[in-house]
Structures are given as C-alpha cells and as structure tokens.
Short mmCIF file of C-alpha atoms in Angstrom, two decimals:
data_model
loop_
_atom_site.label_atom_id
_atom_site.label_comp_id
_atom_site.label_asym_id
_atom_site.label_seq_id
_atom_site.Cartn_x
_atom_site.Cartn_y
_atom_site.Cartn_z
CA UNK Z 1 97.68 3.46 -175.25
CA UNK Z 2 95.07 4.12 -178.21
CA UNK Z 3 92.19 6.17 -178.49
CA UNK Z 4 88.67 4.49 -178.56
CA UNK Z 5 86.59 4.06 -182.20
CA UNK Z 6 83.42 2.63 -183.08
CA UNK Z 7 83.07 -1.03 -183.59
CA UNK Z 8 79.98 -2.50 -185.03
CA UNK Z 9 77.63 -2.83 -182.16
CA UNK Z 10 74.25 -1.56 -182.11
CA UNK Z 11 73.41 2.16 -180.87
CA UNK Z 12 71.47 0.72 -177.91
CA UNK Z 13 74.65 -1.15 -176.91
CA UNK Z 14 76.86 1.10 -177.25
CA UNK Z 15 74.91 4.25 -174.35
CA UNK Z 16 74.20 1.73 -172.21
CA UNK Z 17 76.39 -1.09 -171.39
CA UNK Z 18 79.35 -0.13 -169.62
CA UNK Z 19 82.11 -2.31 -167.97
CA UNK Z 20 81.75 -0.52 -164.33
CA UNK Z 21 77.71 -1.65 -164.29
CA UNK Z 22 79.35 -5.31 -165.02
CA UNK Z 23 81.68 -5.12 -162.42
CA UNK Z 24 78.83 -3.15 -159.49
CA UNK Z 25 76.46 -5.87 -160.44
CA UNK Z 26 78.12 -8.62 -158.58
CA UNK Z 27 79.10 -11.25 -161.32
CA UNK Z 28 81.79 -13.68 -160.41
CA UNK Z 29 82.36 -14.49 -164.35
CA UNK Z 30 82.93 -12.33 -167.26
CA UNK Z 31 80.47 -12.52 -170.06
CA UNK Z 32 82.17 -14.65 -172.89
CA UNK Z 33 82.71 -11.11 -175.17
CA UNK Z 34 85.28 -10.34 -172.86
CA UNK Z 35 87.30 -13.50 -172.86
CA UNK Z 36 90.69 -13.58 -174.40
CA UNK Z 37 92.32 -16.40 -177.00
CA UNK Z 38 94.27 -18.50 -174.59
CA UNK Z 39 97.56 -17.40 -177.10
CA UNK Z 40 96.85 -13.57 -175.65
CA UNK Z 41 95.90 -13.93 -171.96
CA UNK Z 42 97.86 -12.61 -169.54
CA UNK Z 43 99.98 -14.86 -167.89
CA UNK Z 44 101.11 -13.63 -163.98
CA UNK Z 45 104.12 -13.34 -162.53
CA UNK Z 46 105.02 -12.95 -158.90
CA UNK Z 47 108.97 -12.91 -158.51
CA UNK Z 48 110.10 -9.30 -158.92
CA UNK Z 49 111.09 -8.70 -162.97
CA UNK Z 50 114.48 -7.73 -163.62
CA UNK Z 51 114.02 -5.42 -166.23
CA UNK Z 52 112.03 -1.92 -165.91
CA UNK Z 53 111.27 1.49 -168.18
CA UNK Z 54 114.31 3.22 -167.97
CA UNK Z 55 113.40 6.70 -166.30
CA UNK Z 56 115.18 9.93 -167.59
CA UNK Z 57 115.60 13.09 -165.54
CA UNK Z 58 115.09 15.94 -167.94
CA UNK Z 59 115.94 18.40 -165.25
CA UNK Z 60 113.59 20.80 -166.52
CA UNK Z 61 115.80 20.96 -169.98
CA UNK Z 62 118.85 22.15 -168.41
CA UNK Z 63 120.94 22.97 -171.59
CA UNK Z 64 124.24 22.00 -169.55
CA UNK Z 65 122.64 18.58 -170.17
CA UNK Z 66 121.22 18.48 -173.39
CA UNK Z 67 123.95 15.97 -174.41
CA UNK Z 68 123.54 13.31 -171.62
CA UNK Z 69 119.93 13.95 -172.22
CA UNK Z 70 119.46 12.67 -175.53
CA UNK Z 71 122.32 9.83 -174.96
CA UNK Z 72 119.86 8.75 -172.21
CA UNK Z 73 116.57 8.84 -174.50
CA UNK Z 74 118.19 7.34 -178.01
CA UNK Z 75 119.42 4.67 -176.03
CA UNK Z 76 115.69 4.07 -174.27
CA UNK Z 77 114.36 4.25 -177.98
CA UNK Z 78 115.87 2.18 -179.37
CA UNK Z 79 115.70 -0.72 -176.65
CA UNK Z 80 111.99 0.05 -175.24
CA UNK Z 81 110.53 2.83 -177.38
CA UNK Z 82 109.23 3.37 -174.07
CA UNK Z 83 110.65 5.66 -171.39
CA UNK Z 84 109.44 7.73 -168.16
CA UNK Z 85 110.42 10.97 -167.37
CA UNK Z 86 111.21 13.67 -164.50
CA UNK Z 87 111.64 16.78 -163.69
CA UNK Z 88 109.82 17.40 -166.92
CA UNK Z 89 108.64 20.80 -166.11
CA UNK Z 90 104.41 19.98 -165.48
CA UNK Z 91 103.45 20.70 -161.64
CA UNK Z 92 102.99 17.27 -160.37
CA UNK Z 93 99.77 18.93 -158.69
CA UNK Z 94 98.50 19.41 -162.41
CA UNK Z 95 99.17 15.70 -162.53
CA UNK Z 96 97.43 14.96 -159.38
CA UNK Z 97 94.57 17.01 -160.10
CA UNK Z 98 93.75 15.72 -163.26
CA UNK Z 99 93.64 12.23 -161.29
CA UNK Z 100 91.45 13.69 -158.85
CA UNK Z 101 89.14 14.55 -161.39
CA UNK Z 102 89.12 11.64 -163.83
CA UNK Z 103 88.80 9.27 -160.96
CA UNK Z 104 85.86 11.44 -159.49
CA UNK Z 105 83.78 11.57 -162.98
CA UNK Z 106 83.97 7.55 -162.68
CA UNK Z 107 83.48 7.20 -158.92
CA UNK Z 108 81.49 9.24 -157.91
CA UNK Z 109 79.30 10.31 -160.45
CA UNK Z 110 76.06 8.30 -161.51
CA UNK Z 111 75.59 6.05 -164.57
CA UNK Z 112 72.89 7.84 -165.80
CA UNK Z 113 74.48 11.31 -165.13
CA UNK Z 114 77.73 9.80 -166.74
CA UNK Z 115 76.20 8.55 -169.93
CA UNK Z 116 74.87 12.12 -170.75
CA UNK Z 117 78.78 12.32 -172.17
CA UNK Z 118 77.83 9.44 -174.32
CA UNK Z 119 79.78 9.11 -177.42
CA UNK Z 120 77.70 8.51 -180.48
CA UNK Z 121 78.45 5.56 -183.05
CA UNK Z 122 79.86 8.72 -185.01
CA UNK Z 123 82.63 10.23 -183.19
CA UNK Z 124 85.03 8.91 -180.17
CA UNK Z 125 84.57 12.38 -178.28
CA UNK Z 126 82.36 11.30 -174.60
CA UNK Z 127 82.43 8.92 -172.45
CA UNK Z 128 82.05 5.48 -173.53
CA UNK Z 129 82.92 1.72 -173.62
CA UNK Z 130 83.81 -1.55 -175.43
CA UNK Z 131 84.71 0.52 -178.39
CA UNK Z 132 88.19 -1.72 -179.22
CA UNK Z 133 87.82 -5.04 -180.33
CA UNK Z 134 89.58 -7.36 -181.68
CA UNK Z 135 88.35 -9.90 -184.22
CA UNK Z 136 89.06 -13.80 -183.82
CA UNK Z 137 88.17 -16.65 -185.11
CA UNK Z 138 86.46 -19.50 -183.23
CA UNK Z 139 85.54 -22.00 -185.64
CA UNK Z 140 85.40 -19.96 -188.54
CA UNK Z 141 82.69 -17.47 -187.24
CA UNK Z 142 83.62 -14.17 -186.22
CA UNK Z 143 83.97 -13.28 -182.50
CA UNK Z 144 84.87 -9.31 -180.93
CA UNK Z 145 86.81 -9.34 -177.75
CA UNK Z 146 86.23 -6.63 -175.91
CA UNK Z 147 88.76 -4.59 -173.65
CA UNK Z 148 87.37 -4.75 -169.73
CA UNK Z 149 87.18 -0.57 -169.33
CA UNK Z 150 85.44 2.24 -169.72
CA UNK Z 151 86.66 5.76 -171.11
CA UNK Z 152 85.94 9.60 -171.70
CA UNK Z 153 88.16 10.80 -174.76
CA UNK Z 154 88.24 14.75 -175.04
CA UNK Z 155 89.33 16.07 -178.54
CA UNK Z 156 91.81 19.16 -177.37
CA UNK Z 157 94.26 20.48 -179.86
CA UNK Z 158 94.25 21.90 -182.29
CA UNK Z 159 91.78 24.76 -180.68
CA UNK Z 160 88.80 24.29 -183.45
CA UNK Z 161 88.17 20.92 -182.01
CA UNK Z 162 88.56 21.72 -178.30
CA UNK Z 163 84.67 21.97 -177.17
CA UNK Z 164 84.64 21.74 -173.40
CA UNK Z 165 80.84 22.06 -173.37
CA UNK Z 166 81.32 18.25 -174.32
CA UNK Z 167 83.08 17.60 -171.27
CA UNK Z 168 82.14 16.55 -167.83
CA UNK Z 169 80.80 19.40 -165.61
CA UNK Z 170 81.73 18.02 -162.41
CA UNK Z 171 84.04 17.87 -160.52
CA UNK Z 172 83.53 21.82 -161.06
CA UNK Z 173 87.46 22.30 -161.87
CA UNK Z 174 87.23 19.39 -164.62
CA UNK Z 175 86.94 21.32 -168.08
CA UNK Z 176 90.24 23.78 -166.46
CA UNK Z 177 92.17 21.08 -165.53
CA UNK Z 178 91.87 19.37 -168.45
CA UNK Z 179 92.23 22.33 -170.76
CA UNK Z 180 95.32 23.82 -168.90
CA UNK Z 181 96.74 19.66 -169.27
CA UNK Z 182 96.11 19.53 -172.81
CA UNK Z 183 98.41 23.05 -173.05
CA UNK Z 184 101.14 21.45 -170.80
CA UNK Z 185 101.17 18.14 -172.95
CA UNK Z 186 101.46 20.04 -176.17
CA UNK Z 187 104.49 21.90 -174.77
CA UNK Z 188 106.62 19.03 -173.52
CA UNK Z 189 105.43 16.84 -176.23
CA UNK Z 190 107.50 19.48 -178.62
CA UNK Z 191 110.20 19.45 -176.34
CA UNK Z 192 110.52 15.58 -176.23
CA UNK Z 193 110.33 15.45 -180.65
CA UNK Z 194 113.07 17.50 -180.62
CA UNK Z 195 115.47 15.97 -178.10
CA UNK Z 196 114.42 12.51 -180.02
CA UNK Z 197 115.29 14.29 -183.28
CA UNK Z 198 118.60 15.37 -182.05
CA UNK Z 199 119.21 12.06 -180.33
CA UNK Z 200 119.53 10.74 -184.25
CA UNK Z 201 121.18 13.83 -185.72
CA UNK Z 202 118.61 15.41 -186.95
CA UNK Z 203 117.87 19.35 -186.67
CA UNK Z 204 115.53 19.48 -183.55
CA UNK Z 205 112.41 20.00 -185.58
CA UNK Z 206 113.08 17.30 -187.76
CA UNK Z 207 110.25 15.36 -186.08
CA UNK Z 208 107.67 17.69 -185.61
CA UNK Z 209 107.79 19.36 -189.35
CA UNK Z 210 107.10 15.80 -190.47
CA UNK Z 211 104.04 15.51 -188.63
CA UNK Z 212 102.64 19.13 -188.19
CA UNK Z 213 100.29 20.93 -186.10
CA UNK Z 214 99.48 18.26 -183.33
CA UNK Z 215 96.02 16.91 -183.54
CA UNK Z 216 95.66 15.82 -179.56
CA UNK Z 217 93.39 13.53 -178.16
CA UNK Z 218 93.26 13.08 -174.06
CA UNK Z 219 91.26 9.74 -173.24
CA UNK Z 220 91.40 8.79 -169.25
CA UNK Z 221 90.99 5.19 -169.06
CA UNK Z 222 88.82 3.39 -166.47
CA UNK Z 223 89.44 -0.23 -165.72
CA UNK Z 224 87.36 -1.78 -162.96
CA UNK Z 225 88.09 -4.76 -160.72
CA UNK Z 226 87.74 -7.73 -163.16
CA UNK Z 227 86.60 -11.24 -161.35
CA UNK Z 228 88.49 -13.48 -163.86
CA UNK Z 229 91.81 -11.18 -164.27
CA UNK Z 230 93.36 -14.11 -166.33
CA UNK Z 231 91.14 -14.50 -168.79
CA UNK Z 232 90.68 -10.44 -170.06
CA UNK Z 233 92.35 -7.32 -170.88
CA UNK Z 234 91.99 -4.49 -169.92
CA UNK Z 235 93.30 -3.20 -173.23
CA UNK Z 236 94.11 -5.85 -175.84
CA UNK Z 237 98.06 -5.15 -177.60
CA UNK Z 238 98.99 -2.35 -179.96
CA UNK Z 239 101.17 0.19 -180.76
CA UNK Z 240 99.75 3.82 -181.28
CA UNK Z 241 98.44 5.09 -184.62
CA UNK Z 242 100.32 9.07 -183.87
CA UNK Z 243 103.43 10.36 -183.18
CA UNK Z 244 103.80 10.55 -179.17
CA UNK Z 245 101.96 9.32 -176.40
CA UNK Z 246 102.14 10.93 -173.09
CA UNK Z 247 100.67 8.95 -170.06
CA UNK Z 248 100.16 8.91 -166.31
CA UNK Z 249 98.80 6.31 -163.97
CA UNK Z 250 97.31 5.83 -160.71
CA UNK Z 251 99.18 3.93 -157.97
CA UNK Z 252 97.58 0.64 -158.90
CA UNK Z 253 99.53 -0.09 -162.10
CA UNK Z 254 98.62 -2.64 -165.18
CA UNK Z 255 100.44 -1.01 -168.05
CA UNK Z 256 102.89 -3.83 -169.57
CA UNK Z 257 105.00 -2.68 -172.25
CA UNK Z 258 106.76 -5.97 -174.85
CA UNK Z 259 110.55 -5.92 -174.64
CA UNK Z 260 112.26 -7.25 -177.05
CA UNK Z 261 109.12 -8.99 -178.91
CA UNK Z 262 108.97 -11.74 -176.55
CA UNK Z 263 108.29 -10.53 -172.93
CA UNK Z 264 105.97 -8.27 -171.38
CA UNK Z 265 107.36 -5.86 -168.80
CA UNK Z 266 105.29 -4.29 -166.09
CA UNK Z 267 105.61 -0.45 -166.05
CA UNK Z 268 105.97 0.46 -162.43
CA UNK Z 269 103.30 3.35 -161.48
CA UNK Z 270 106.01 7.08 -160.82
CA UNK Z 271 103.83 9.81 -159.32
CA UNK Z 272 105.30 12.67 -160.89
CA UNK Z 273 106.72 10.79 -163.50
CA UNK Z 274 105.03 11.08 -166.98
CA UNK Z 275 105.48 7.42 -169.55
CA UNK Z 276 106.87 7.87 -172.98
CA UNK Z 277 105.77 5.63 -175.69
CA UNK Z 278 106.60 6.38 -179.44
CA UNK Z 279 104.06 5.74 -181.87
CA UNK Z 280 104.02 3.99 -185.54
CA UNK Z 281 104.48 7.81 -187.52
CA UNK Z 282 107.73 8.21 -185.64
CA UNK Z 283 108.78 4.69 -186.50
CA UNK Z 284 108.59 5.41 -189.79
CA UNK Z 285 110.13 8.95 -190.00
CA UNK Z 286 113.21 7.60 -188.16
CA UNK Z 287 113.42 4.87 -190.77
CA UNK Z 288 112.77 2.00 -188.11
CA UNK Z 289 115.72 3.43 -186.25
CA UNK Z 290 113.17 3.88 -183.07
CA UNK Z 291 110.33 1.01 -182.80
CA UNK Z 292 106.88 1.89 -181.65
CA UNK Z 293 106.38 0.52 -177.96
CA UNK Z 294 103.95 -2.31 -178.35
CA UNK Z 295 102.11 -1.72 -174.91
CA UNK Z 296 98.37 -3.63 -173.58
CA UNK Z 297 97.34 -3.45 -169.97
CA UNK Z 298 96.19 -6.07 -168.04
CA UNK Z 299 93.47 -6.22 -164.89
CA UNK Z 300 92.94 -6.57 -161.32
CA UNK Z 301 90.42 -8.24 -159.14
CA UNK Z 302 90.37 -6.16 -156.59
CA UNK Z 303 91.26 -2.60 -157.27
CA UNK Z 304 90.15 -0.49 -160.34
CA UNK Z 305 92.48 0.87 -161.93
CA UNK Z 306 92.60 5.07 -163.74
CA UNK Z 307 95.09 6.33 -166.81
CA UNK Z 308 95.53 9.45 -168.67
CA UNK Z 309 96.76 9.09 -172.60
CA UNK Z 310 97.31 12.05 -174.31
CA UNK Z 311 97.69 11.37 -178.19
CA UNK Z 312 99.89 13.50 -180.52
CA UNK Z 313 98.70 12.73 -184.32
CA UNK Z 314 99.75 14.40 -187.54
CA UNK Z 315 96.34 15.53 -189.65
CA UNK Z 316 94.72 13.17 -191.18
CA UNK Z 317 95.93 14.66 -194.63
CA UNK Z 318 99.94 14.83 -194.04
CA UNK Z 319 101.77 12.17 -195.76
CA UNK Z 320 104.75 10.65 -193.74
CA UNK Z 321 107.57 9.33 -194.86
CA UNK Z 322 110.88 8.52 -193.65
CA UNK Z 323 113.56 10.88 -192.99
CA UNK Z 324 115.78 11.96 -196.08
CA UNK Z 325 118.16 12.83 -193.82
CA UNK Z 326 118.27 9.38 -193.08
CA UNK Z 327 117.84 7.95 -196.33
CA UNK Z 328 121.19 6.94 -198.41
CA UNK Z 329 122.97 3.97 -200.51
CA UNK Z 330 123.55 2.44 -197.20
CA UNK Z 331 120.05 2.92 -195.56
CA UNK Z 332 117.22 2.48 -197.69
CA UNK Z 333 114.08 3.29 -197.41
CA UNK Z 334 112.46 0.65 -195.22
CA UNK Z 335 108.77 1.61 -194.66
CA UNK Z 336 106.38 3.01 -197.81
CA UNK Z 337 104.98 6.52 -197.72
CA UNK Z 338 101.35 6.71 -196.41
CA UNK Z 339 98.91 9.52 -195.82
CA UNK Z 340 97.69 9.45 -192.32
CA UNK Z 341 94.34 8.95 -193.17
CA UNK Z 342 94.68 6.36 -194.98
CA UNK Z 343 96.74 4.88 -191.99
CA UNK Z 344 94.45 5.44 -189.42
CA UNK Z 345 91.09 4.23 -191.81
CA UNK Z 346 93.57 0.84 -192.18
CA UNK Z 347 94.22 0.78 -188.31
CA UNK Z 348 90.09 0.70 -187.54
CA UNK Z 349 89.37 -2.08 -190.45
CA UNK Z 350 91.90 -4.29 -188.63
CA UNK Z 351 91.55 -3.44 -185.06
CA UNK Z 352 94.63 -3.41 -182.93
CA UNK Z 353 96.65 -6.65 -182.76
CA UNK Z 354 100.18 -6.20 -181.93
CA UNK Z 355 101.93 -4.62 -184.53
CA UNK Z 356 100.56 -5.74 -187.45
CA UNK Z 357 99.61 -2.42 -189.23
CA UNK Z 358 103.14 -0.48 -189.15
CA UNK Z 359 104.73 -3.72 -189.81
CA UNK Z 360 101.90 -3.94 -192.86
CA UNK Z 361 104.25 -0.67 -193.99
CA UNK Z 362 107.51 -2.62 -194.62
CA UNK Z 363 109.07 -2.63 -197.61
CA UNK Z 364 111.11 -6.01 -199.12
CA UNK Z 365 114.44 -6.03 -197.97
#
C-alpha cells in the first residue's frame, strides 16, 4: 500500500470529486481518467490459485519459538516480501473496531460532512481522492490514470504530528480507536524489525537504528463498486516508499501481491490476521537480501471494498544505506546511499509504477 500525495489537479478538483459520488451516481462506464494501459489491466482469474501469502503464527512472541519464528519469516522475505501474521498480540476487536469505524466515516456519513476532512493540495493529512496517478503516454501527450478509491490518511507518530482534531468526529469512538491503533502498530512494527533483523543475523535492532524514530502514517482505503472492474485499479502497482507496512482488510478482498515478477497473487482476506509487506528502505538496508513486495489492488463491481495501511518511514533527513554488517569482499554494496527525502521527493516526480524507483537505486554489478 502507499500513502496518498498531491498530483497536479486543480484545487476545485481535488474537494470535490470523489470516486464514491462516481460510483452513487449511476454510471455504467468509467470516465476515461480512470482507464488503465491495456499492458496494466487486471486480467481475472477464476480457478482457485495455487500459491498464497504464507501466514506465520507469532504466538504472541513466545521466546521458546523465536528460532522457528524467524526461519518462518526469512524464508517469507525472501520469496514474497509479503507475509500475514497471528497471534500477533493486537485484540482482534481493536482490529474490528477500527473497521467499524473506517467503514462508517465512508458509509454512512454525508459527502458534504465528509469533505470537511478535505486534504488541501498541501499536505496528504484528510480525507481525499485521486491523489495517485500515474503518467502515460497516449500519442505523445500526457495522460494521469487515476486509482478508483477514496481515502482519509491520519499523520500519527511521532506524537508532534498526531492532531486528532483533524480527524473524523464520528463515529464518536473514531479519534480513540485510531489513536490507541496507531500505539499498537508502532509496538509490533518494532517487534517484527527485529525478528527480520535476526532472521539475517543481525543484532535485533539492526533494522530499526537504521531507520529511526518511526514517522507513521495510517490511511484507510475506500474502493467502491467499479462498473468496468477490468479496465481500472483500484490502486495502480508499487512498492512502499518506508520501512514496514502493516495492513488489514475487510472480507471482500482485492489486494494482489507480484510473485516472482511475473504473476500476481491474490491475498486472501484473515480476520485477525494482520499483512506484512516490506518496503524499499528495508530492501536496501538488507542489501537486496529481502525485496520490497510489489503489491496493487484491483476492483469489484459489486461490493466496495475497505483497508487499513499503516506506514512506518524513517525521517525525511536519515540517510539509509545498506547494512555493514552485510557488506564484505564477497557482497558488495548493491544499492547507493540516499537520504530519505530525497527518496521520497524522487518517488512523487515519478509516481508509482512497479518498482522502478528502488530499482533506480542499483548500483552496476
């Protein structure tokens, strides 16, 4: 999943048109804005896959095992980059709740009421839409295609940015839930760095000391029923800019995650399960050791669809860099040092597009 940025659309566009008015309206076709290259629309299957996200029980980080543990997740990191997990120590209510109250801010509450949490052209914080877009090229003019959902990012950690005022009144329990989430998330997303670290032989805080204190964004994703399902996105291919990504989906499902660089792989919706995904500043600490999960989800024409991405980024002055630890005459140095800043100002000029701007970070063999 990635967090939502302003594209070049005009102020006017950007407070009022949202993807759930498109879908209420009645339209049988998507406006052409939302229309994928035929090289990057979906393409359906429906025989069962045989391959799915391998799913780790943590068993609430029984130290007995540790061992199996992190067999279990440098194994799923190094095939998917991509894993769920359980028993992970979050109440699944907190899980449900948060659900519950995402899904109610979109369903049940007003446009008009809703787009009081506008974002402004300035900042991702609020709700908002069409903010990711990808740029083609359709006979050599410049054309956006836009992701079929809606959104409300909330900036959370670290504490100075955390501003529930900002944040959806109703449901009356939303700015708790969501504040007592972003604590959980920050916990096990510590927990999970280190087990990765150790997974590769590295002290347990190998990971985290790399990227510092966490800089967390929670967006919860809308995605409404989509008319033409085959032709759009509900959010267009990428890897994450950060370090971790935490997720959890409704019952619906959508999320596809790329498996071995050539076939997308529906991740079945767990309950109490939360997904996984490394991001492109763990790629390159581990040296390329552990690929960012190259993840997009697709739509449906009859159900909408609700996700929860929490974000872990480094500040936008750390540098990252690989590993020494893993850096000798035998392993070089495969990706170039880059301040995340920088990364993440490279990451907007381009839009998403696969993997493109980690793999824009390899050195020559």
């Amino acid at each position: 999943m990635v967090r939502s940025y302003p594209m070049q659309v005009s102020d006017e566009a950007i407070m009022t048109t949202r993807v759930q008015s498109l879908a209420q309206s009645g339209l049988s076709r998507v406006p052409p804005q939302y229309i994928q290259p035929p090289q990057t629309r979906p393409v359906r299957h429906t025989a069962p896959e045989p391959d799915s996200i391998p799913v780790i029980d943590l068993s609430s980080f029984d130290p007995t095992q540790r061992a199996s543990t992190r067999d279990s997740i440098a194994r799923a990191c190094r095939e998917w980059g991509a894993f769920h997990v359980t028993n992970h120590g979050v109440p699944p209510s907190l899980l449900a709740s948060l659900r519950r109250a995402g899904l109610s801010f979109f369903s049940d509450t007003p446009i008009p009421d809703k787009l009081r949490y506008s974002c402004s052209a300035a900042a991702s914080e609020g709700y908002g839409s069409k903010m990711l877009a990808t740029t083609t090229s359709d006979q050599n003019d410049a054309v956006q295609v836009l992701d079929w959902r809606d959104y409300f990012d909330h900036h959370t950690l670290p504490l100075s940015r955390r501003n529930p005022n900002r944040w959806p009144e109703f449901p009356a329990d939303y700015r708790e839930l969501v504040a007592t989430y972003s604590d959980e998330m920050k916990i096990l997303a510590q927990k999970l760095l280190a087990l990765i670290s150790e997974s590769l032989g590295l002290r347990a805080s190998c990971i985290e000391d790399a990227v510092g204190e966490f800089y967390q964004n929670i967006t919860i994703s809308y995605y409404p029923p989509c008319p033409e399902p085959d032709l759009t996105l509900g959010l267009q291919s990428h890897s994450d800019m950060g370090a971790i990504t935490l997720l959890i989906q409704d019952d619906v499902g959508g999320l596809q995650v790329l498996k071995g660089g050539n076939k997308w792989v529906t991740v079945q919706p767990l309950s109490d399960a939360i997904l996984v995904l490394l991001a492109d500043q763990t790629e390159i600490i581990t040296n390329g050791k552990y690929r960012s999960c190259e993840h997009r989800a697709i739509t449906n024409p009859d159900r909408a669809r609700l996700s929860v991405a929490t974000f872990h980024d480094p500040a936008k002055t750390v540098k990252i860099s690989p590993a020494s630890e893993l850096i000798n005459d035998s392993s070089l140095a495969k990706y170039r040092d880059v301040v995340y800043g920088d990364y993440v100002s490279s990451w907007y000029t381009k839009g998403p597009g696969g993997k493109r701007n980690i793999d824009a970070l390899l050195l020559d063999p």
